[in-house]
Amino acid sequence: MEAADWYRNFGLYEAAGQSETYVEWTLGISQDPEVLDLINALPPAKRQPNLVLAAARSLGVGTPDYAGFRRFLLSHWDAVRAVALARSTQTNEPGRCAVLLPSLAAIATAEAKPLALIEVGASAGLVLYPDRYRYQYDGGAILAPQTAPSAGAGLRNSGGPRADGTAPEPPVLACATSGNPPLPTSLPGVSWRAGIDLNPLDVTVAGDVAWLEALIWPGQESRVLRLHRAVEVARRDPPRLVAGDLNQLLPELVSQAPQEAVVVVLHSAVLAYLPEPDRLRFRTMIDGLIRDRGVHWLANEGPGVMPMPIGSSGVPGLDDRTQRGRFLLSHNGRPVAVTGPHGQFLDWFPPKSA
């Protein structure tokens, strides 16, 4: 896709209703030949709107109108370019746990086992803690962990209790639902968790956390608070993150999971970054792990990048327009819901008739 179309579509379909600043900036860029020339000089993978805008935000652009943003971008382009080349889009949105939780709880109940979670494209690993967060569906009662992990359990690096000795307060993940999803009444147990990323971020490193904050869109201050509370939770017991290619590392990591747990491989907004041959390779591998190892697979991805089974025509009733700016949640390759990209809603599909 040409950069002008990419930025225009981002403003019209992804940022619309989510960040008016990003709508103004991306629509402005889409009609600005001078700025587009700078972006088009970047490697194709580095032209992504989320990445370029986050790079400027990490350098202190603030939230000016497009004219002010344009002046900053042109005068600081060398620095913006350096950040974009060094970093990647690694949005680590803990709110996505709210749309994954019903499926995770159902798997734990059906298998009568604790979960061993493996996230591919894990970033800093904040989605590996669904058992540590609090949840509020449709404005109802808050679902919270039965017991919090002890203050000294598993502490590594600089994580731990707050200076006053209290445990960090987990974020409340709010989610609107429709279609009668199987909402749990308690949180599933997680006995083991690990992640894979090409360049894992470290919750104990201030610069990595600052980059995660820069990736949050202007006007979404509640997500900033949620991020920092999730980081506090993760710092008490930092996740095991392995650097490398998911297609190479996943089978070995699955083999390391405890036998008494059921392995769930999960990911959100990852497959779009893989070339199509690597997506197909991943699909073949995960199908084998489901068949041979009893692994469960939860994919929360843009519908257009999801490798579907041979002969599948996708999800009936979901055309290209209704899919834009939304994710498709699938369990073992079977679509179960449409979700908000930051976990803000969960639209469950009705069960198929026999």
Coordinates of C-alpha atoms in Angstrom, one line a residue, residues 7-24 26-27 217 220 324-325 341 344:
Y7 CA -2.1 7.0 6.4
R8 CA -5.5 8.0 5.0
N9 CA -7.0 4.6 5.9
F10 CA -5.5 4.7 9.3
G11 CA -7.1 8.1 10.0
L12 CA -10.5 7.1 8.5
Y13 CA -10.9 3.6 9.9
E14 CA -8.5 2.9 12.8
A15 CA -8.0 6.2 14.6
A16 CA -11.5 7.5 14.0
G17 CA -13.4 7.6 17.3
Q18 CA -10.2 6.6 19.1
S19 CA -7.8 9.5 18.8
E20 CA -8.8 12.8 17.1
T21 CA -5.2 13.9 17.2
Y22 CA -4.1 10.8 15.2
V23 CA -7.0 11.4 12.8
E24 CA -5.9 14.9 12.1
T26 CA -2.6 11.0 9.5
L27 CA -5.1 12.7 7.2
W217 CA -2.5 7.1 21.1
Q220 CA -6.3 7.7 25.6
R324 CA -11.8 -2.5 9.5
G325 CA -10.4 -1.4 12.9
P341 CA -8.2 -3.9 19.1
Q344 CA -12.7 -2.5 24.6

